[in-house]
Coordinates of C-alpha atoms in Angstrom, one line a residue:
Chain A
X704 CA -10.5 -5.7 -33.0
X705 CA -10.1 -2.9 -30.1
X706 CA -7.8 -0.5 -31.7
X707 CA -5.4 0.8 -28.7
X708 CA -3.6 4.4 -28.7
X709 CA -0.7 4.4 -26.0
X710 CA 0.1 8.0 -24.7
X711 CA 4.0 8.1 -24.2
X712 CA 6.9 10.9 -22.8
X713 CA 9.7 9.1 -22.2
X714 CA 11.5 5.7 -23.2
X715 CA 8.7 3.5 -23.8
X716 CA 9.8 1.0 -21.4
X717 CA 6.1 0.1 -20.6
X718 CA 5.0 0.7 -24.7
X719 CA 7.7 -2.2 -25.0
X720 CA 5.8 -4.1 -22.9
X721 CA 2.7 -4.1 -24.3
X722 CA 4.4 -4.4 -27.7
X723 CA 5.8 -7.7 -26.5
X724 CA 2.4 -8.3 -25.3
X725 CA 1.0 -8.3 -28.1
X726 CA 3.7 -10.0 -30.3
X727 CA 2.9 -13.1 -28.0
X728 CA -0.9 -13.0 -28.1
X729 CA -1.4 -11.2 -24.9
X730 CA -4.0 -8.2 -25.6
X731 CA -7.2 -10.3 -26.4
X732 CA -8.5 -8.4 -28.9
X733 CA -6.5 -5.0 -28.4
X734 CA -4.2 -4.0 -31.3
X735 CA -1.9 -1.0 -30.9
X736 CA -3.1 1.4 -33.8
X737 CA -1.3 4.5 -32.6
X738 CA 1.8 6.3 -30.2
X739 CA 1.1 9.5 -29.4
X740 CA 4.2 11.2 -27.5
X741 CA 4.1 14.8 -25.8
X742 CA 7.8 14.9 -26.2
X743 CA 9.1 14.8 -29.8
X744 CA 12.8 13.2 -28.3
X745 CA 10.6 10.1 -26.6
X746 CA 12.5 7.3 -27.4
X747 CA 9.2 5.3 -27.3
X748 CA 8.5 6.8 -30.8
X749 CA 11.7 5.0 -32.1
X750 CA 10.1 2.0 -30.8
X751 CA 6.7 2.4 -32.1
X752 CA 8.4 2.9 -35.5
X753 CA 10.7 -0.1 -35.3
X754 CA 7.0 -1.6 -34.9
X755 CA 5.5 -0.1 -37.8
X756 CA 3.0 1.2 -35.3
X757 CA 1.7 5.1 -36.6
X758 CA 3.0 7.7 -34.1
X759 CA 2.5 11.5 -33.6
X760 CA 3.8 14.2 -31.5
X761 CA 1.6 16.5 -28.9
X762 CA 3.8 18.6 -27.2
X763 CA 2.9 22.0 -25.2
X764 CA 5.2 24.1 -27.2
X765 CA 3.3 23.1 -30.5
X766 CA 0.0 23.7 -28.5
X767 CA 0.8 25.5 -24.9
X768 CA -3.2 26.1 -24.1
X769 CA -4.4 23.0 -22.4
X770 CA -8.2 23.5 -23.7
X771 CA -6.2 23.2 -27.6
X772 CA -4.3 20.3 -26.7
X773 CA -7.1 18.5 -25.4
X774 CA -9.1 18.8 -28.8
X775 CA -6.1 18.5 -30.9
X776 CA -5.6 15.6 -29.3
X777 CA -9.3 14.2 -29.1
X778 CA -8.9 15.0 -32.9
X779 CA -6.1 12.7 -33.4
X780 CA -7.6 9.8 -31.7
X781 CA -10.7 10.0 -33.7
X782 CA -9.2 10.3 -37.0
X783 CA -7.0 6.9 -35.7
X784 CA -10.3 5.6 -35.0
X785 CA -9.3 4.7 -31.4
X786 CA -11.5 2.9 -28.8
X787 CA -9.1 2.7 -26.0
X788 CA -6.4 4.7 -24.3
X789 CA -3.4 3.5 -22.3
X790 CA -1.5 6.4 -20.6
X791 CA 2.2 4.3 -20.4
X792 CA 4.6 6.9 -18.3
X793 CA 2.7 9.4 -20.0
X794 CA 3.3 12.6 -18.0
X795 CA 0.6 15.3 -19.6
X796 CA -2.6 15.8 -17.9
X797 CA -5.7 14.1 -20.3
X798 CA -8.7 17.0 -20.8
X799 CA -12.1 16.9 -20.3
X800 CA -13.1 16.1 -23.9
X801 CA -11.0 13.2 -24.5
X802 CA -12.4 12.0 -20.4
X803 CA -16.0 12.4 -22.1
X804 CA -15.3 11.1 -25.3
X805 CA -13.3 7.7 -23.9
X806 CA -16.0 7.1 -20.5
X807 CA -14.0 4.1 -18.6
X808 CA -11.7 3.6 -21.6
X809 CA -9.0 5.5 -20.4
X810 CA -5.9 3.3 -18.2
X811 CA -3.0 4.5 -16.5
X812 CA -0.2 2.6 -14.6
X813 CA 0.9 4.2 -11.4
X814 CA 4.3 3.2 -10.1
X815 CA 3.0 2.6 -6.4
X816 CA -0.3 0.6 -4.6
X817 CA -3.0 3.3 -4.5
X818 CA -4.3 5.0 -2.5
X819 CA -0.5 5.5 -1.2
X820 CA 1.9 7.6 -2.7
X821 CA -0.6 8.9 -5.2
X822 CA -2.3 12.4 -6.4
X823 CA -0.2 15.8 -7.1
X824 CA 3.3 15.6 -6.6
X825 CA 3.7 12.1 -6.9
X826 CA 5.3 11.1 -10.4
X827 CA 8.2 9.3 -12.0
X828 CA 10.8 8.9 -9.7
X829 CA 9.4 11.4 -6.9
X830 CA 6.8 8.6 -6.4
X831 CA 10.0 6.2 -5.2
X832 CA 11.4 8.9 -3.2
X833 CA 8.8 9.2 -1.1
X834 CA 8.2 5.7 -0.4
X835 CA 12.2 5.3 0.7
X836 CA 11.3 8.3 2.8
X837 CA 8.4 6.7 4.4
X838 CA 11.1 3.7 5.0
X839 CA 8.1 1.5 3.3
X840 CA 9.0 -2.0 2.9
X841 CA 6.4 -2.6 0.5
X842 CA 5.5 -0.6 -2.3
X843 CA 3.6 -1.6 -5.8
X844 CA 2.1 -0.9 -9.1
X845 CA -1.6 0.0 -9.6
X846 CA -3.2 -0.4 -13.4
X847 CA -6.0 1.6 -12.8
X848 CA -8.8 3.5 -15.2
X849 CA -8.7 7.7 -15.5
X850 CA -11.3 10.1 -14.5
X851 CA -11.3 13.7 -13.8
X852 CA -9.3 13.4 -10.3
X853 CA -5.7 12.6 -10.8
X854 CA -5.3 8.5 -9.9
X855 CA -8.5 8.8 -8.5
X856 CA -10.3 6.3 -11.2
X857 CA -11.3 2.3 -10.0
X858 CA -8.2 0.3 -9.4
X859 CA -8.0 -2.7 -11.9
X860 CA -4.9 -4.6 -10.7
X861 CA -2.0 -4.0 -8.2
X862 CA 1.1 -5.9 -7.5
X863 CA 3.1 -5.7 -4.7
X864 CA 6.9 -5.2 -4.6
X865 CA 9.4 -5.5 -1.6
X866 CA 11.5 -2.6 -0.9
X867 CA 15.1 -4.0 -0.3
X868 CA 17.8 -2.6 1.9
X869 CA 20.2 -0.1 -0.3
X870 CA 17.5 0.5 -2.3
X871 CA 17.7 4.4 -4.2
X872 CA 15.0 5.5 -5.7
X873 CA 16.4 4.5 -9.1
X874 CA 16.7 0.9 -7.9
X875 CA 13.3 0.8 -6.8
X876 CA 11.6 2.3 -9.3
X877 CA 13.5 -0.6 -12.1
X878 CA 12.4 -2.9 -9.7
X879 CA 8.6 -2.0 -9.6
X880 CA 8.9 -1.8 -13.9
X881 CA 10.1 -5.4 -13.9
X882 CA 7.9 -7.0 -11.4
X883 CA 4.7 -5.2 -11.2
X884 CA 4.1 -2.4 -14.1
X885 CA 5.2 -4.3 -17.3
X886 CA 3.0 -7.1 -16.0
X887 CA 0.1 -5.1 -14.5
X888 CA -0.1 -3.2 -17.7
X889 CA -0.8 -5.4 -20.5
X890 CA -2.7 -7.5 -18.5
X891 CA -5.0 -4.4 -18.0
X892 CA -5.3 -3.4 -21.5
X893 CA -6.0 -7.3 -22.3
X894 CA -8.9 -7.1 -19.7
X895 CA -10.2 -3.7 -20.8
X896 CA -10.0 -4.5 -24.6
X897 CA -11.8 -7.8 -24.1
X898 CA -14.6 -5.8 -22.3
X899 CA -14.7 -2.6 -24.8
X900 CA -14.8 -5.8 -27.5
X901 CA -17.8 -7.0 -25.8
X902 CA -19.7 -4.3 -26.0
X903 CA -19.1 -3.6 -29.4
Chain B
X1001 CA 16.1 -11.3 29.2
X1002 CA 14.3 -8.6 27.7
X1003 CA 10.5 -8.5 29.4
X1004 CA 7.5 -7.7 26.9
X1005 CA 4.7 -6.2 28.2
X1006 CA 1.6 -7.2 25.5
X1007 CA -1.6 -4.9 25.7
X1008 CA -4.2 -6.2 24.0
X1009 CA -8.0 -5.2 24.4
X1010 CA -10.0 -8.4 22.2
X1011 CA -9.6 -11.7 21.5
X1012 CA -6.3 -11.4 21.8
X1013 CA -5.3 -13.5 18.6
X1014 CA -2.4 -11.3 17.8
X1015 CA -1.4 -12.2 21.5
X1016 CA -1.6 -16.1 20.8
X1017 CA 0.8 -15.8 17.9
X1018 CA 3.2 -14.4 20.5
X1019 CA 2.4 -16.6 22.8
X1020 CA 3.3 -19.2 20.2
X1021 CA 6.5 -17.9 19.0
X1022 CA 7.9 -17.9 22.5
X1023 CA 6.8 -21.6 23.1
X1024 CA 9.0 -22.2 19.5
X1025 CA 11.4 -20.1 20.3
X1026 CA 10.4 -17.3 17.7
X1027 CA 11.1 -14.4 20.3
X1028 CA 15.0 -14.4 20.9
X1029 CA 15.1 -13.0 24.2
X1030 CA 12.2 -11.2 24.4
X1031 CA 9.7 -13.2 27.2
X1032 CA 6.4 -12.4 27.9
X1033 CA 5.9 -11.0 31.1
X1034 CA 2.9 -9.3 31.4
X1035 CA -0.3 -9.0 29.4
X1036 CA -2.6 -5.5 30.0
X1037 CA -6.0 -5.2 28.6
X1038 CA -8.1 -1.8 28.3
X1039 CA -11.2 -4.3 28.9
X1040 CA -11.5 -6.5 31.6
X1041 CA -13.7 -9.3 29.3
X1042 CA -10.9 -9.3 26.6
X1043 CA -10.3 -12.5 26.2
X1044 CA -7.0 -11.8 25.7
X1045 CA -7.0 -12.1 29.3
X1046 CA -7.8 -16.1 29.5
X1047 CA -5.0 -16.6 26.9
X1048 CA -2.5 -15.1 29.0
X1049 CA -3.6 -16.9 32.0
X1050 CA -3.8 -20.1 30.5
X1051 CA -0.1 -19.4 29.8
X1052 CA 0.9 -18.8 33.0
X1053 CA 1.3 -14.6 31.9
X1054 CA 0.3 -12.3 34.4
X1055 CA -2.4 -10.1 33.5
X1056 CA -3.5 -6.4 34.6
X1057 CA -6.8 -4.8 33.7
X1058 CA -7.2 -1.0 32.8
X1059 CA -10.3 0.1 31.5
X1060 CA -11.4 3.6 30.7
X1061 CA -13.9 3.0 33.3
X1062 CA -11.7 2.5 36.0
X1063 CA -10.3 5.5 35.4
X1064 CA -12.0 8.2 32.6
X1065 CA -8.9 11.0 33.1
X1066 CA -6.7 9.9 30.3
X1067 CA -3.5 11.7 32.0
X1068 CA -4.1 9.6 35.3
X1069 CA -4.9 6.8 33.0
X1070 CA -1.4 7.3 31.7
X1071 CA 0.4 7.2 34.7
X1072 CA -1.2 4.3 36.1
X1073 CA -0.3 2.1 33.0
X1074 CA 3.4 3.4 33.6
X1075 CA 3.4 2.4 36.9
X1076 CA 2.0 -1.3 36.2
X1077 CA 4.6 -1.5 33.5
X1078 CA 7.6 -0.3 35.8
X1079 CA 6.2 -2.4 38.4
X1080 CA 7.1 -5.3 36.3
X1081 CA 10.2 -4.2 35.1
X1082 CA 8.9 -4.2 31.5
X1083 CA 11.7 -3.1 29.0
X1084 CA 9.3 -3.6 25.8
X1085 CA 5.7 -3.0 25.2
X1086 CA 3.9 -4.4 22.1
X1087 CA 0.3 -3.3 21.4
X1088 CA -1.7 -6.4 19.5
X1089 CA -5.1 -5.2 18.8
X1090 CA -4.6 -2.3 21.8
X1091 CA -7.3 0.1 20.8
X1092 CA -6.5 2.4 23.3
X1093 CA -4.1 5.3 23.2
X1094 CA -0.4 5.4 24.8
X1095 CA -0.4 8.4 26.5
X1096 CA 2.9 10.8 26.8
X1097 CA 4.5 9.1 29.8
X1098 CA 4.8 5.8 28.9
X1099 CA 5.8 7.2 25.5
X1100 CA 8.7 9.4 27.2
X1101 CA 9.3 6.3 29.5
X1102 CA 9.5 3.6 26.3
X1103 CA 11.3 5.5 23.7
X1104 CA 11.5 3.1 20.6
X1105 CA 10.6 0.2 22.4
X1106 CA 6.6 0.5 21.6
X1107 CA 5.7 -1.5 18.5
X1108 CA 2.1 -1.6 17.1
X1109 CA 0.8 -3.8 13.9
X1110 CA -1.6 -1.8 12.5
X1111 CA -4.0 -3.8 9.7
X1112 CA -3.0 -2.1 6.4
X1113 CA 0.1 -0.9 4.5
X1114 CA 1.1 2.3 6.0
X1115 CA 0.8 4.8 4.8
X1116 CA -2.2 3.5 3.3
X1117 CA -5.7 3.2 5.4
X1118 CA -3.9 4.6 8.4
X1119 CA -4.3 7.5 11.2
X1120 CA -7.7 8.4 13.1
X1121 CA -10.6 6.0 12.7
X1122 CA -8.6 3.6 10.7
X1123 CA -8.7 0.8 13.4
X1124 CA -10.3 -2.9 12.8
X1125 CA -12.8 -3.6 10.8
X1126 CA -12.9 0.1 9.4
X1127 CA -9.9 -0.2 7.8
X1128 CA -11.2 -3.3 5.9
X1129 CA -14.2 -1.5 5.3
X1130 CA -12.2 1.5 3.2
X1131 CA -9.9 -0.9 1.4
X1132 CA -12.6 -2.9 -0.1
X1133 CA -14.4 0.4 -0.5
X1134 CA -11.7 1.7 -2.5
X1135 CA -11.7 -1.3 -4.6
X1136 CA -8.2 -2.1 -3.7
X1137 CA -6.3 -5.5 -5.1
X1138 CA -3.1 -5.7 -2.6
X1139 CA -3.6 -4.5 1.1
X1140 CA -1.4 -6.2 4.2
X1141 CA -0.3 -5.6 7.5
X1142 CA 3.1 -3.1 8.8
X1143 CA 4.8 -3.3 12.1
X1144 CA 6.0 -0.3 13.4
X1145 CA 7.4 1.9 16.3
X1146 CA 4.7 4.0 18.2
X1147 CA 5.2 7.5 18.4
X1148 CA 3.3 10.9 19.3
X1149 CA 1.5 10.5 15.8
X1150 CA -1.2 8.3 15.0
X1151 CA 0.5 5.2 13.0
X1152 CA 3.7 7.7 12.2
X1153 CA 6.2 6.2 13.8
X1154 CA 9.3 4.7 12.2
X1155 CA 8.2 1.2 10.0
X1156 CA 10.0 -2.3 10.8
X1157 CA 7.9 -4.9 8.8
X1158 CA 5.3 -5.0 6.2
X1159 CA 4.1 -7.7 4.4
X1160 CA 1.5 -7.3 1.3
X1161 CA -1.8 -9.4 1.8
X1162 CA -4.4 -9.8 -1.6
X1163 CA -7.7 -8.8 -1.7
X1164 CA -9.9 -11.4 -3.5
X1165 CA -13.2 -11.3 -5.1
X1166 CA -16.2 -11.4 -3.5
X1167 CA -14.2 -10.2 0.1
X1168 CA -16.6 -9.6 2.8
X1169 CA -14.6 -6.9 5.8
X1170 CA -14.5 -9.9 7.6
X1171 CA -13.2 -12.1 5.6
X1172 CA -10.3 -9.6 4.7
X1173 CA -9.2 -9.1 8.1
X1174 CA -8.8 -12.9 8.6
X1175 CA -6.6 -13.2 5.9
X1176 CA -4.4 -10.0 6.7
X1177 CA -4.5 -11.4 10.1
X1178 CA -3.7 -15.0 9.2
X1179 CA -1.1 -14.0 6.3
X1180 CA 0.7 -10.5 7.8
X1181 CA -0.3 -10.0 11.4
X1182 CA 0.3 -13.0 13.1
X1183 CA 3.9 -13.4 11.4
X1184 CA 5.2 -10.1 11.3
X1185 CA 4.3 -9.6 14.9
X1186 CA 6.4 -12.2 16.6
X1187 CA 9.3 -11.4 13.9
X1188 CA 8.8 -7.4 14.5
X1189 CA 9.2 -8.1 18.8
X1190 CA 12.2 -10.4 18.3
X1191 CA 13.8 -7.4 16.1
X1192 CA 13.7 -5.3 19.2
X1193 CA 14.3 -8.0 21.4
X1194 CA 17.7 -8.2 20.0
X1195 CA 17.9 -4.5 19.9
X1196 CA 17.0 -3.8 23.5
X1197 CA 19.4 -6.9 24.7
X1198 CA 22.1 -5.6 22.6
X1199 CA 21.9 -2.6 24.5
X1200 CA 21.5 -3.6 28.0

């Protein structure tokens, strides 16, 4: 078993995707052992409750110096006993120990087909913004794995979405949820698990 | 009828699925009038003769002063009453004449989903090159209005292409061709077509 911590700050939309994932089979050998929010109001920890999945709270007003919060948090994935990480809307920066301590076992989704609309700057619904700016007509999803350099790790999967006339960014970015990121994500995890499994 | 000028300076494959949209009727009432290569063995150059297209040669050669160079294109193009140019696998530059003289009615298909793998020295197989290099999944083709800027103009088409395993540059740019290129193109210059009819 790959025991799976899934970094959260918001709804949980993709946690509930990967929860459904693996309620149907669909993680290989990945089991979600932990929710680790940096907002205490995240609905996702509702969910991961409802799931009788163990949570905790991070948040920069309990620990406002990023060096802390990196080894508080390395601390609380080590006493979970996690082997893999899956950053799911999480919007906190991951430190260099937790980087060294999970080499290639860290994922993130990005709501957009890297390297395009990507880096600084480009989060949440700023990311769709941009791309209606652009007057893109394709846009994406891009499951890729984290190293120092923000969305800078090897790509793992992308999916491509169509940008639709009318679209707002709102639109779009429920659009790229429901056809590329809640698909892109636990397939990801599924594909990294079964790897981090094979070299156990 | 709206008359297309088509500058090409290869094989001119991009050409051929122009050609073949207006034998299918795939161009509305854009026709192809005239067919200019920046390299007088472009093969481009047969196509468009076997068609019955005539065909102008401009090479860097013939003349190295890109301002002069600029005016001379414009003067071939007003010579043949051209209302529309379309650049399919053009690798030169439009210089700020024909630009002023064409506004909005200069369309380009550049190899990659823009903003992605576009700008200076992403032309051909270099931009196949980068996006295997980057290890991307989803790349494709966009159709878009030329302006001043590199690739910056104004996006009418774009159509995501996968990148599969074991992708050689070449192989890539066959299917981009085959799966974006070659469709968006004729479906881009019928867009303006219309548009340039509509406003006659």
């Amino acid at each position: 078993m790959v025991r799976i911590a899934v970094l959260v700050s918001g709804g949980g939309t993709n946690l509930q995707a990967l929860l459904d994932a693996q309620d149907a089979g669909g993680l290989g050998p990945g089991r979600i052992a932990l929710v680790v929010s940096n907002r205490k109001a995240a609905y996702a920890l509702t969910r991961a409750a409802e799931h009788g999945v163990a949570t905790a709270v991070l948040s920069k007003v309990m620990q406002p110096d990023p060096v802390l919060y990196d080894e508080a948090l390395l601390r609380i994935l080590q006493e979970n006993e996690i082997d893999l990480i899956a950053l799911a809307g999480f919007l906190g920066i991951v430190g260099e120990k937790v980087l060294a301590a999970y080499p290639g076992r860290i994922l993130n989704i990005h709501p957009a087909l890297i390297p395009a609309f990507c880096g600084k700057g480009f989060y949440g619904l700023h990311v769709h913004e941009a791309v209606l700016a652009r007057g893109c007509k394709v846009t994406g999803a891009t499951a890729h794995l984290v190293t120092a350099g923000v969305d800078e790790g090897p790509i793992l999967l992308q999916k491509a979405v169509d940008v639709l006339p009318g679209d707002t960014p709102e639109i779009l970015q429920r659009r790229v949820m429901e056809q590329a990121e809640w698909l892109l994500l636990p397939r990801a995890v599924r594909m990294l698990s079964e790897q981090v499994e094979g070299e156990k």
